[in-house]
Coordinates of C-alpha atoms in Angstrom, one line a residue:
Chain A
X66 CA -0.1 -0.1 0.1
X67 CA 2.8 2.3 0.9
X68 CA 4.2 1.7 -2.5
X69 CA 0.8 2.7 -4.3
X70 CA 0.9 6.0 -2.2
X71 CA 4.4 6.6 -3.3
X72 CA 3.6 6.2 -6.9
X73 CA 0.6 8.6 -6.6
X74 CA 2.9 11.1 -4.9
X75 CA 5.4 10.7 -7.5
X76 CA 3.1 11.2 -10.4
X77 CA 1.3 14.2 -8.7
X78 CA 4.9 15.8 -8.1
X79 CA 5.9 15.2 -11.6
X80 CA 2.7 16.6 -13.0
X81 CA 3.0 19.8 -10.9
X82 CA 6.8 20.2 -11.6
X83 CA 6.1 19.7 -15.7
X84 CA 3.3 22.5 -14.9
X85 CA 5.8 24.8 -13.3
X86 CA 8.8 24.2 -15.5
X87 CA 7.1 24.5 -18.8
X88 CA 4.3 26.8 -18.5
X89 CA 4.5 27.8 -22.3
X90 CA 4.2 24.2 -23.3
X91 CA 0.8 23.1 -21.7
X92 CA -0.4 22.0 -24.9
X93 CA 2.3 19.7 -25.6
X94 CA 2.2 18.4 -21.9
X95 CA -1.4 17.9 -22.2
X96 CA -0.8 15.7 -25.4
X97 CA 1.5 13.7 -23.4
X98 CA -1.0 13.0 -20.9
X99 CA -3.6 12.0 -23.3
X100 CA -1.2 9.6 -24.9
X101 CA -0.3 8.2 -21.5
X102 CA -4.1 7.2 -21.0
X103 CA -4.0 5.5 -24.5
X104 CA -0.8 3.6 -23.8
X105 CA -2.2 2.6 -20.3
X106 CA -5.1 1.1 -22.1
X107 CA -2.7 -0.9 -24.3
X108 CA -0.8 -1.9 -21.1
X109 CA -4.0 -3.6 -19.8
X110 CA -4.8 -5.3 -23.2
X111 CA -1.1 -6.3 -24.2
X112 CA 1.0 -6.0 -20.9
X113 CA -1.6 -7.8 -18.6
X114 CA -3.6 -9.9 -20.9
X115 CA -1.0 -10.6 -23.5
X116 CA -3.2 -9.8 -26.3
X117 CA -1.0 -8.5 -29.2
X118 CA -2.7 -5.7 -31.0
X119 CA -1.8 -2.9 -33.4
X120 CA -5.3 -1.4 -33.8
X121 CA -5.8 0.4 -30.4
X122 CA -6.3 3.5 -32.6
X123 CA -9.7 2.2 -33.5
X124 CA -11.1 2.5 -30.0
X125 CA -9.4 5.9 -29.5
X126 CA -10.9 7.2 -32.7
X127 CA -14.3 5.9 -31.7
X128 CA -14.0 7.6 -28.6
X129 CA -12.9 10.8 -30.1
X130 CA -15.8 11.0 -32.6
X131 CA -18.4 9.9 -29.9
X132 CA -17.2 12.6 -27.5
X133 CA -17.1 15.2 -30.2
X134 CA -20.5 14.4 -31.7
X135 CA -22.0 14.2 -28.2
X136 CA -20.6 17.6 -27.4
X137 CA -22.0 19.0 -30.5
X138 CA -25.5 17.4 -30.6
X139 CA -26.4 16.4 -27.0
X140 CA -24.5 18.0 -24.2
X141 CA -21.5 19.8 -24.0
X142 CA -20.5 18.7 -20.4
X143 CA -17.0 17.2 -20.5
X144 CA -17.3 14.5 -18.0
X145 CA -20.6 13.1 -19.8
X146 CA -18.5 13.3 -23.1
X147 CA -15.7 11.1 -21.3
X148 CA -18.6 8.7 -20.5
X149 CA -19.8 8.7 -24.2
X150 CA -16.2 8.3 -25.4
X151 CA -15.7 5.2 -23.0
X152 CA -19.0 3.6 -24.0
X153 CA -18.2 4.0 -27.9
X154 CA -14.7 2.5 -27.2
X155 CA -16.2 -0.3 -25.2
X156 CA -18.8 -1.1 -27.8
X157 CA -16.4 -1.0 -30.6
X158 CA -14.0 -3.4 -28.7
X159 CA -16.7 -5.9 -27.5
X160 CA -18.2 -6.1 -31.0
X161 CA -14.7 -6.3 -32.8
X162 CA -13.3 -8.6 -30.0
X163 CA -16.0 -11.0 -30.3
X164 CA -14.3 -12.0 -33.6
X165 CA -10.8 -11.0 -32.8
X166 CA -10.4 -12.7 -29.5
X167 CA -11.0 -16.1 -31.5
X168 CA -7.9 -15.7 -33.5
X169 CA -4.3 -15.1 -32.3
X170 CA -0.8 -14.5 -33.6
X171 CA -0.5 -13.1 -37.0
X172 CA -4.2 -13.1 -37.7
X173 CA -5.0 -11.3 -34.6
X174 CA -2.4 -8.4 -35.3
X175 CA -3.6 -8.1 -38.9
X176 CA -7.4 -8.0 -38.0
X177 CA -6.7 -5.6 -35.3
X178 CA -5.0 -3.3 -38.0
X179 CA -8.0 -4.1 -40.4
X180 CA -10.6 -2.9 -37.8
X181 CA -8.9 0.4 -37.4
X182 CA -8.8 0.7 -41.1
X183 CA -12.5 -0.1 -41.6
X184 CA -13.3 2.7 -39.1
X185 CA -11.1 5.1 -40.9
X186 CA -12.9 4.3 -44.0
X187 CA -16.4 4.7 -42.4
X188 CA -15.6 8.0 -40.8
X189 CA -14.2 9.2 -44.3
X190 CA -17.3 7.9 -46.1
X191 CA -19.9 9.4 -43.6
X192 CA -18.9 13.1 -44.5
X193 CA -22.2 14.5 -43.3
X194 CA -21.7 13.2 -39.7
X195 CA -18.0 13.3 -39.3
X196 CA -16.8 15.7 -41.7
X197 CA -14.7 13.3 -43.5
X198 CA -11.4 14.2 -44.4
X199 CA -11.7 17.8 -43.1
X200 CA -12.4 16.5 -39.6
X201 CA -15.0 17.1 -37.0
X202 CA -15.0 20.8 -36.2
X203 CA -17.1 22.8 -33.8
X204 CA -16.7 20.9 -30.5
X205 CA -17.2 23.4 -27.7
X206 CA -16.9 21.6 -24.5
X207 CA -18.7 23.2 -21.2
X208 CA -17.1 23.8 -18.1
X209 CA -15.4 21.1 -16.3
X210 CA -17.7 19.9 -13.4
X211 CA -19.3 23.1 -14.2
X212 CA -16.5 25.0 -12.4
X213 CA -13.7 25.4 -14.7
X214 CA -13.9 26.7 -18.1
X215 CA -11.4 25.5 -20.8
X216 CA -9.1 28.6 -21.3
X217 CA -7.0 29.7 -24.1
X218 CA -3.6 28.9 -22.4
X219 CA -4.6 25.4 -21.6
X220 CA -4.4 25.5 -17.6
X221 CA -7.9 23.6 -17.2
X222 CA -7.0 21.2 -20.1
X223 CA -3.9 20.0 -18.6
X224 CA -5.2 19.6 -15.1
X225 CA -8.3 18.0 -16.3
X226 CA -6.3 15.5 -18.7
X227 CA -4.0 15.0 -15.5
X228 CA -6.9 14.2 -13.2
X229 CA -8.4 11.7 -15.7
X230 CA -4.9 10.1 -16.2
X231 CA -4.4 9.7 -12.5
X232 CA -7.8 8.2 -12.2
X233 CA -7.4 5.7 -14.9
X234 CA -3.9 4.9 -13.5
X235 CA -5.3 4.0 -10.1
X236 CA -8.4 2.1 -11.6
X237 CA -5.9 -0.1 -13.6
X238 CA -3.5 -0.5 -10.5
X239 CA -6.6 -1.9 -8.7
X240 CA -7.7 -4.0 -11.7
X241 CA -4.1 -5.5 -12.1
X242 CA -4.3 -6.7 -8.3
X243 CA -7.8 -8.0 -8.5
X244 CA -8.4 -11.5 -8.9
X245 CA -9.6 -10.5 -12.5
X246 CA -6.3 -9.0 -13.2
X247 CA -4.3 -12.0 -11.7
X248 CA -6.3 -14.3 -14.0
X249 CA -5.5 -12.0 -16.9
X250 CA -1.8 -12.6 -16.0
X251 CA -2.4 -16.1 -15.8
X252 CA -3.9 -16.3 -19.4
X253 CA -0.9 -14.3 -20.5
X254 CA 1.5 -16.8 -19.2
X255 CA -0.2 -19.9 -19.9
X256 CA -3.7 -20.1 -21.6
X257 CA -3.7 -23.9 -21.4
X258 CA -3.3 -24.1 -17.8
X259 CA -5.9 -21.4 -17.4
X260 CA -8.3 -23.5 -19.3
X261 CA -7.3 -26.5 -17.3
X262 CA -8.3 -24.7 -14.0
X263 CA -11.7 -24.0 -15.4
X264 CA -11.0 -20.3 -16.6
X265 CA -13.0 -19.3 -19.8
X266 CA -10.0 -17.7 -21.6
X267 CA -11.8 -16.3 -24.5
X268 CA -14.5 -14.5 -22.1
X269 CA -11.6 -13.1 -19.9
X270 CA -9.8 -11.9 -22.9
X271 CA -12.9 -10.3 -24.5
X272 CA -13.5 -8.7 -21.1
X273 CA -10.0 -7.2 -20.8
X274 CA -10.2 -6.1 -24.6
X275 CA -13.4 -4.4 -23.9
X276 CA -12.1 -2.6 -20.8
X277 CA -8.9 -1.4 -22.6
X278 CA -11.4 -0.1 -25.4
X279 CA -13.2 1.9 -22.8
X280 CA -9.9 3.5 -21.8
X281 CA -8.9 4.1 -25.1
X282 CA -12.3 5.5 -25.7
X283 CA -11.6 7.9 -22.7
X284 CA -8.3 9.0 -24.2
X285 CA -9.8 9.9 -27.5
X286 CA -12.7 11.8 -25.8
X287 CA -10.1 13.8 -23.9
X288 CA -8.2 14.6 -27.2
X289 CA -11.6 15.7 -28.7
X290 CA -12.5 18.0 -25.9
X291 CA -9.2 19.6 -25.5
X292 CA -8.0 20.0 -29.0
X293 CA -11.7 20.7 -30.1
X294 CA -11.1 18.7 -33.3
X295 CA -11.2 15.1 -34.5
X296 CA -9.3 14.1 -37.5
X297 CA -9.2 10.7 -39.6
X298 CA -5.6 10.7 -38.2
X299 CA -7.1 9.4 -34.9
X300 CA -7.6 6.0 -36.6
X301 CA -4.2 5.8 -38.2
X302 CA -2.0 2.9 -37.9
X303 CA 0.9 5.1 -37.0
X304 CA -1.1 6.1 -33.8
X305 CA -1.3 2.5 -32.9
X306 CA 2.2 1.6 -33.6
X307 CA 3.5 4.4 -31.7
X308 CA 1.3 3.8 -28.7
X309 CA 2.8 0.3 -28.9
X310 CA 6.4 1.5 -29.3
X311 CA 5.9 3.7 -26.2
X312 CA 4.6 0.7 -24.2
X313 CA 7.6 -1.4 -25.1
X314 CA 10.0 1.2 -24.6
X315 CA 8.8 1.8 -21.0
X316 CA 8.3 -1.5 -20.2
X317 CA 5.0 -3.8 -20.2
X318 CA 2.6 -5.0 -17.4
X319 CA 3.7 -2.4 -15.0
X320 CA 1.6 0.5 -15.7
X321 CA 4.5 3.0 -14.7
X322 CA 6.4 1.6 -17.6
X323 CA 3.5 3.1 -19.7
X324 CA 4.1 6.5 -18.2
X325 CA 7.9 6.5 -18.6
X326 CA 7.9 5.2 -22.1
X327 CA 5.4 7.9 -23.2
X328 CA 7.0 10.7 -21.4
X329 CA 10.3 9.8 -23.1
X330 CA 9.0 9.0 -26.6
X331 CA 7.0 12.2 -26.6
X332 CA 10.0 14.2 -25.6
X333 CA 12.2 12.7 -28.2
X334 CA 9.6 13.1 -30.7
X335 CA 9.1 16.9 -29.8
X336 CA 12.9 17.4 -30.5
X337 CA 13.5 15.3 -33.2
X338 CA 10.3 15.9 -35.4
X339 CA 10.3 19.7 -34.9
X340 CA 12.4 20.0 -38.1
X341 CA 11.4 17.1 -40.3
X342 CA 8.8 14.4 -40.1
X343 CA 10.9 11.9 -42.1
X344 CA 14.0 12.3 -39.9
X345 CA 11.8 11.5 -37.1
X346 CA 11.1 8.3 -38.8
X347 CA 14.9 7.6 -38.7
X348 CA 15.0 8.3 -35.1
X349 CA 11.8 6.1 -34.3
X350 CA 13.1 3.2 -36.5
X351 CA 16.5 3.1 -34.9
X352 CA 14.9 3.6 -31.4
X353 CA 12.6 0.5 -31.8
X354 CA 15.5 -1.9 -33.0
X355 CA 17.6 -0.6 -30.0
X356 CA 14.7 -1.3 -27.6
X357 CA 13.9 -4.8 -29.3
X358 CA 17.5 -5.9 -29.4
X359 CA 19.0 -4.3 -26.2
X360 CA 16.2 -3.5 -24.0
X361 CA 13.5 -6.2 -24.4
X362 CA 11.9 -5.5 -21.1
X363 CA 11.8 -1.9 -21.5
X364 CA 13.5 1.0 -19.7
X365 CA 11.9 0.0 -16.1
X366 CA 14.2 -3.2 -16.5
X367 CA 17.1 -1.0 -17.3
X368 CA 18.7 -1.3 -13.9
X369 CA 18.6 -4.9 -13.8
X370 CA 19.8 -5.3 -17.3
X371 CA 22.9 -3.3 -16.6
X372 CA 23.6 -5.2 -13.5
X373 CA 23.6 -8.3 -15.5
X374 CA 25.7 -6.9 -18.3
X375 CA 28.2 -5.8 -15.5
X376 CA 28.2 -9.4 -14.2
X377 CA 29.2 -10.6 -17.7
X378 CA 25.7 -11.8 -18.9
X379 CA 25.7 -12.5 -22.5
X380 CA 22.2 -11.1 -23.3
X381 CA 21.2 -8.4 -21.3
X382 CA 17.7 -8.6 -19.8
X383 CA 16.6 -12.1 -20.8
Chain B
X69 CA -21.7 -10.7 -69.0
X70 CA -19.1 -8.3 -70.1
X71 CA -19.1 -7.0 -66.7
X72 CA -18.2 -10.3 -65.3
X73 CA -15.5 -10.8 -67.7
X74 CA -14.1 -7.3 -67.1
X75 CA -14.0 -8.0 -63.3
X76 CA -12.4 -11.4 -64.1
X77 CA -9.6 -10.0 -66.5
X78 CA -8.8 -6.9 -63.9
X79 CA -9.1 -9.2 -60.8
X80 CA -6.6 -11.7 -62.2
X81 CA -4.1 -9.0 -63.1
X82 CA -4.5 -7.4 -59.7
X83 CA -4.3 -10.9 -58.1
X84 CA -1.0 -11.9 -59.9
X85 CA 0.4 -8.7 -58.5
X86 CA -0.7 -9.3 -55.0
X87 CA 0.7 -13.0 -55.3
X88 CA 4.1 -12.1 -56.5
X89 CA 4.1 -9.5 -53.6
X90 CA 2.9 -11.6 -50.9
X91 CA 4.2 -15.2 -51.8
X92 CA 7.8 -14.3 -50.3
X93 CA 6.2 -13.1 -47.1
X94 CA 4.1 -16.4 -46.9
X95 CA 7.0 -18.5 -47.4
X96 CA 9.2 -16.7 -45.0
X97 CA 6.6 -16.4 -42.3
X98 CA 6.0 -20.2 -42.8
X99 CA 9.7 -21.0 -42.9
X100 CA 11.1 -18.7 -40.2
X101 CA 8.0 -17.9 -38.2
X102 CA 8.8 -14.4 -38.5
X103 CA 5.9 -11.9 -38.5
X104 CA 7.4 -9.5 -41.2
X105 CA 5.6 -6.1 -41.5
X106 CA 8.4 -4.9 -43.5
X107 CA 7.9 -7.1 -46.5
X108 CA 6.1 -4.4 -48.5
X109 CA 9.2 -2.4 -48.0
X110 CA 11.2 -4.7 -50.6
X111 CA 8.4 -3.7 -53.1
X112 CA 8.9 -0.2 -52.2
X113 CA 12.8 -0.5 -52.6
X114 CA 12.2 -2.4 -56.0
X115 CA 9.8 0.4 -57.2
X116 CA 12.2 3.1 -56.0
X117 CA 15.3 1.5 -57.8
X118 CA 13.3 1.2 -60.8
X119 CA 12.2 4.8 -60.9
X120 CA 15.6 5.8 -60.5
X121 CA 17.2 3.5 -63.1
X122 CA 14.5 4.4 -65.5
X123 CA 14.1 8.2 -65.1
X124 CA 17.5 9.3 -63.8
X125 CA 19.9 6.7 -65.2
X126 CA 17.8 6.2 -68.4
X127 CA 18.0 2.4 -68.9
X128 CA 15.5 0.6 -71.1
X129 CA 12.7 -1.2 -69.3
X130 CA 13.9 -4.6 -69.3
X131 CA 17.5 -3.8 -67.6
X132 CA 15.4 -1.5 -65.3
X133 CA 13.4 -4.5 -64.2
X134 CA 16.4 -6.7 -63.9
X135 CA 18.5 -4.1 -62.0
X136 CA 16.0 -3.1 -59.6
X137 CA 15.1 -6.7 -58.7
X138 CA 18.9 -7.5 -58.5
X139 CA 19.4 -4.3 -56.5
X140 CA 16.6 -5.3 -54.0
X141 CA 18.0 -8.8 -53.6
X142 CA 21.5 -7.4 -52.9
X143 CA 20.0 -5.0 -50.0
X144 CA 17.8 -7.9 -48.7
X145 CA 20.5 -10.6 -48.1
X146 CA 22.6 -8.6 -45.7
X147 CA 19.5 -7.4 -44.2
X148 CA 18.5 -11.2 -43.5
X149 CA 21.8 -11.9 -42.0
X150 CA 22.2 -8.9 -39.8
X151 CA 18.8 -8.3 -38.5
X152 CA 16.3 -10.8 -39.4
X153 CA 18.4 -13.6 -38.4
X154 CA 18.6 -12.3 -34.7
X155 CA 14.7 -11.9 -34.3
X156 CA 13.9 -15.6 -35.4
X157 CA 13.7 -16.8 -31.9
X158 CA 11.9 -13.7 -30.4
X159 CA 8.4 -13.6 -29.4
X160 CA 5.7 -12.3 -32.0
X161 CA 5.4 -8.8 -30.6
X162 CA 9.2 -8.3 -30.5
X163 CA 9.2 -9.4 -34.2
X164 CA 6.4 -7.0 -35.1
X165 CA 8.2 -4.2 -33.4
X166 CA 11.5 -4.9 -35.0
X167 CA 10.0 -5.1 -38.4
X168 CA 7.8 -1.9 -37.9
X169 CA 11.1 -0.2 -36.9
X170 CA 12.8 -1.5 -40.3
X171 CA 9.7 -0.3 -42.1
X172 CA 10.1 3.1 -40.8
X173 CA 13.8 3.2 -41.5
X174 CA 12.9 1.9 -45.1
X175 CA 10.3 4.9 -45.5
X176 CA 12.7 7.5 -44.3
X177 CA 15.6 6.2 -46.6
X178 CA 13.4 6.3 -49.8
X179 CA 12.2 9.7 -48.6
X180 CA 15.8 11.1 -48.2
X181 CA 16.8 9.7 -51.4
X182 CA 13.9 10.4 -53.7
X183 CA 11.5 12.6 -51.8
X184 CA 7.8 11.8 -50.6
X185 CA 6.1 12.4 -54.0
X186 CA 4.8 9.6 -56.4
X187 CA 7.7 7.7 -58.0
X188 CA 6.7 6.9 -61.4
X189 CA 8.1 3.9 -63.5
X190 CA 8.4 4.8 -67.2
X191 CA 7.1 2.0 -69.4
X192 CA 8.2 1.4 -72.9
X193 CA 5.9 2.5 -75.8
X194 CA 4.9 -1.3 -76.7
X195 CA 3.6 -1.8 -73.2
X196 CA 1.2 1.1 -73.4
X197 CA -0.4 -0.3 -76.6
X198 CA -3.7 -2.2 -76.2
X199 CA -4.5 -5.8 -77.0
X200 CA -8.0 -6.5 -78.3
X201 CA -9.6 -9.4 -76.4
X202 CA -12.8 -9.2 -78.5
X203 CA -15.0 -8.0 -75.5
X204 CA -12.6 -5.3 -74.4
X205 CA -9.3 -3.7 -74.9
X206 CA -6.5 -4.7 -72.5
X207 CA -3.2 -2.8 -72.2
X208 CA -0.3 -4.7 -73.1
X209 CA 1.2 -4.0 -69.6
X210 CA -1.7 -5.7 -68.0
X211 CA -1.1 -8.7 -70.2
X212 CA 2.4 -8.7 -69.3
X213 CA 1.6 -8.7 -65.7
X214 CA -0.8 -11.6 -66.0
X215 CA 1.9 -13.6 -67.9
X216 CA 4.6 -12.7 -65.6
X217 CA 2.6 -13.9 -62.7
X218 CA 1.9 -17.2 -64.4
X219 CA 5.4 -17.6 -65.1
X220 CA 6.2 -17.1 -61.4
X221 CA 3.8 -19.6 -60.0
X222 CA 5.2 -22.2 -62.6
X223 CA 8.7 -21.3 -61.8
X224 CA 8.0 -21.5 -58.0
X225 CA 6.3 -25.0 -58.5
X226 CA 9.2 -26.2 -60.7
X227 CA 11.6 -25.0 -58.0
X228 CA 9.8 -26.4 -55.0
X229 CA 8.8 -29.7 -56.6
X230 CA 11.6 -30.5 -59.0
X231 CA 14.7 -29.4 -57.4
X232 CA 16.9 -30.5 -54.5
X233 CA 16.6 -26.9 -53.0
X234 CA 12.8 -27.3 -53.0
X235 CA 13.0 -30.4 -51.1
X236 CA 15.2 -28.9 -48.7
X237 CA 13.0 -26.0 -48.3
X238 CA 9.9 -28.0 -47.9
X239 CA 11.7 -30.1 -45.2
X240 CA 12.9 -26.9 -43.3
X241 CA 9.1 -25.5 -43.5
X242 CA 7.8 -28.6 -42.2
X243 CA 10.1 -29.3 -39.4
X244 CA 12.9 -26.8 -39.0
X245 CA 14.8 -28.8 -36.3
X246 CA 14.6 -32.2 -37.8
X247 CA 15.8 -30.9 -41.3
X248 CA 18.6 -29.2 -39.6
X249 CA 19.6 -32.4 -37.8
X250 CA 19.5 -34.2 -40.9
X251 CA 22.3 -32.0 -42.3
X252 CA 20.3 -29.5 -44.3
X253 CA 22.1 -26.0 -44.1
X254 CA 19.0 -24.1 -42.8
X255 CA 20.7 -21.0 -42.4
X256 CA 21.6 -20.9 -46.0
X257 CA 18.1 -22.0 -47.1
X258 CA 16.7 -19.1 -44.9
X259 CA 19.1 -16.4 -46.6
X260 CA 18.2 -17.7 -50.3
X261 CA 14.3 -17.9 -49.4
X262 CA 14.3 -14.6 -48.2
X263 CA 16.2 -13.2 -51.0
X264 CA 13.8 -14.9 -53.4
X265 CA 10.9 -13.4 -51.7
X266 CA 12.2 -9.9 -51.4
X267 CA 13.2 -10.1 -55.1
X268 CA 9.7 -11.4 -56.1
X269 CA 8.1 -8.4 -54.0
X270 CA 10.2 -6.2 -56.0
X271 CA 9.1 -7.5 -59.3
X272 CA 5.3 -7.4 -58.1
X273 CA 5.9 -3.9 -56.7
X274 CA 7.5 -2.5 -60.2
X275 CA 4.9 -4.4 -62.3
X276 CA 1.9 -3.3 -60.1
X277 CA 2.9 0.3 -59.9
X278 CA 0.0 1.2 -62.1
X279 CA -2.4 -0.4 -59.5
X280 CA -0.8 0.1 -56.4
X281 CA 1.3 3.4 -57.0
X282 CA 4.8 3.8 -55.4
X283 CA 5.6 6.5 -53.0
X284 CA 7.6 6.4 -49.7
X285 CA 4.6 5.3 -47.6
X286 CA 3.7 2.2 -49.7
X287 CA 4.8 -0.4 -47.2
X288 CA 2.5 1.0 -44.6
X289 CA -0.5 1.7 -46.9
X290 CA -0.4 -1.8 -48.4
X291 CA 0.8 -3.8 -45.4
X292 CA -2.7 -5.0 -44.3
X293 CA -3.4 -6.0 -47.9
X294 CA -0.3 -8.1 -48.2
X295 CA -0.8 -9.7 -44.6
X296 CA -4.4 -10.5 -45.8
X297 CA -3.3 -12.6 -48.6
X298 CA -0.9 -14.6 -46.4
X299 CA -3.4 -14.8 -43.7
X300 CA -6.2 -16.2 -46.0
X301 CA -3.8 -18.4 -48.1
X302 CA -2.3 -19.8 -44.9
X303 CA 1.1 -19.4 -43.6
X304 CA 3.8 -21.3 -45.8
X305 CA 1.7 -22.3 -48.6
X306 CA 2.3 -21.2 -52.0
X307 CA -0.7 -22.6 -53.8
X308 CA -2.7 -21.2 -50.9
X309 CA -1.1 -17.6 -51.4
X310 CA -1.8 -18.1 -55.1
X311 CA -5.5 -19.0 -54.7
X312 CA -6.0 -16.4 -52.0
X313 CA -4.3 -13.6 -54.1
X314 CA -6.5 -14.4 -57.0
X315 CA -9.6 -14.4 -54.9
X316 CA -8.9 -11.2 -53.2
X317 CA -8.0 -9.4 -56.4
X318 CA -11.5 -10.7 -57.7
X319 CA -13.4 -9.8 -54.4
X320 CA -11.9 -6.4 -54.5
X321 CA -12.1 -5.6 -58.3
X322 CA -15.8 -6.8 -58.0
X323 CA -16.7 -4.7 -54.9
X324 CA -15.2 -1.6 -56.8
X325 CA -17.2 -2.4 -59.9
X326 CA -20.5 -3.3 -58.1
X327 CA -20.5 -1.3 -54.7
X328 CA -17.9 1.5 -55.3
X329 CA -19.0 3.5 -52.3
X330 CA -18.8 0.5 -49.9
X331 CA -15.9 -1.3 -51.7
X332 CA -13.2 -1.2 -48.9
X333 CA -15.9 -2.0 -46.1
X334 CA -17.4 -5.0 -48.2
X335 CA -13.8 -6.3 -48.8
X336 CA -12.8 -6.1 -45.1
X337 CA -16.3 -7.6 -44.0
X338 CA -15.6 -10.6 -46.3
X339 CA -12.0 -11.0 -45.1
X340 CA -12.8 -10.9 -41.4
X341 CA -15.9 -13.2 -41.9
X342 CA -13.6 -15.7 -43.4
X343 CA -10.9 -15.6 -41.1
X344 CA -13.1 -15.8 -38.0
X345 CA -14.4 -19.1 -39.7
X346 CA -11.0 -20.4 -40.7
X347 CA -8.3 -18.9 -38.7
X348 CA -5.6 -21.0 -40.3
X349 CA -6.5 -19.9 -44.0
X350 CA -7.2 -21.9 -46.9
X351 CA -4.4 -24.3 -46.7
X352 CA -2.1 -23.5 -43.7
X353 CA 0.6 -25.6 -42.9
X354 CA 1.4 -24.0 -39.7
X355 CA -0.7 -22.5 -37.0
X356 CA -0.6 -18.8 -36.9

């Protein structure tokens, strides 16, 4: 329990420090927070339940469009919008997951990409509703909890995203220690044994995928409310791939690995992509190869890897 | 009736291209158990080399084709040695990540060299002429695509069924460890197969540039398409990839002719339905 409190304290301190140190970069910091929520959702699906997916952007985009449309046509309240996003993400995950969770390996990875592509195609076709390639405009979220208005500098946006991120983190920390979370870990490590002790692997995987979808939907909803724009890019493969890279960079299955990986990745991105997006692809490509070959367990395992390397272990981290 | 014939001809041409690009992917996945998302990158490299040889160096088309395919193979072989060989034993996810990283590097390199615009491949006069099929005109280029595709499947069949290399390759696909224990140099087979697959991808990429235009983002844009061919055909099955590529060519062409607004969605719906019913594909040798 003290560990939990300590991690909350550390996250709060980091959030406040970032706020004080970079007061002119709040939009970028908020972007990081939103990505952390998305990567956390991936950590539940991939790190905990071991479901390899490259289509997390599908649920993110669904949440973004749902929250955007909800704010325009129904109710501008941001928290209700988050719920709308979560429901949309969960619904999409449940429906697509019902088929996806029956497959595994290459087929699963490919189909998750395909689902995101179908969503992008639908959003592109339904111009009348989504604005097509121009993006969904005119989202005007109301005051957060009726108290704080979204301001021009982004102070409200930052703390709003921070609060949501912290809540998601805590919820996932509780889920990870719950019997359900433990059974997911079991499925990750040996599906056969879990079947043998009477667990319905398919149902648990589907439940995990749906929960992850809801959280990804929340991330999308956050981005729709704070940037006040939803574009087709929300469904892009690059987004799914980058989220995966951030998670692996930080380390899977530990939650704080998701935070660490996202912060570092986004910071590098901010510096490297400022000049040229294609040079950024060089950086990210090399970064991925380095992580896969030298840091297979991510940055959170770096101290252990170094220790082993110093002892003369041949392959660090394995 | 004409409509059906049109769909058949265009679908076959499209299917042949998909087959040429995807067959290498299927064999390497079946043989080395590598989830190789960078495979489309070899078609991109081939296409870029062809663009360069054709427009900047100014070689005739036959030499362009030869040079670009050879160039791609020359790039693919050390890549197999240096990168792929190390990831064979990794988990699926690590393989996916490593090959995504490679794809990004390929995209960035092509962009650095040739920019991010469309890379056209100049065709000789003769290939732009049309051939009269009675019910429609067909460009000589498309006829060439179908012809080369047929030659490739024939050549692959001969190679696999009639040569010593083919026997060893099939043995290695069926059981890598046993094949290795029997004294087959699996490392060499891996490299040759990989090079062959990359070369075919380059060939397909160049010949198919009319249908799948080449630019730096090519490998990402068509990644799912190639993976679908492999997943439907079944990992490691050449005949499976061939049938799947033709079927996918037909289905996609048909949905473009019949329901142009819903083409992509119809296509994906059919694919997902099929894979949900048969997760191992048409004739998969290896569980995915």
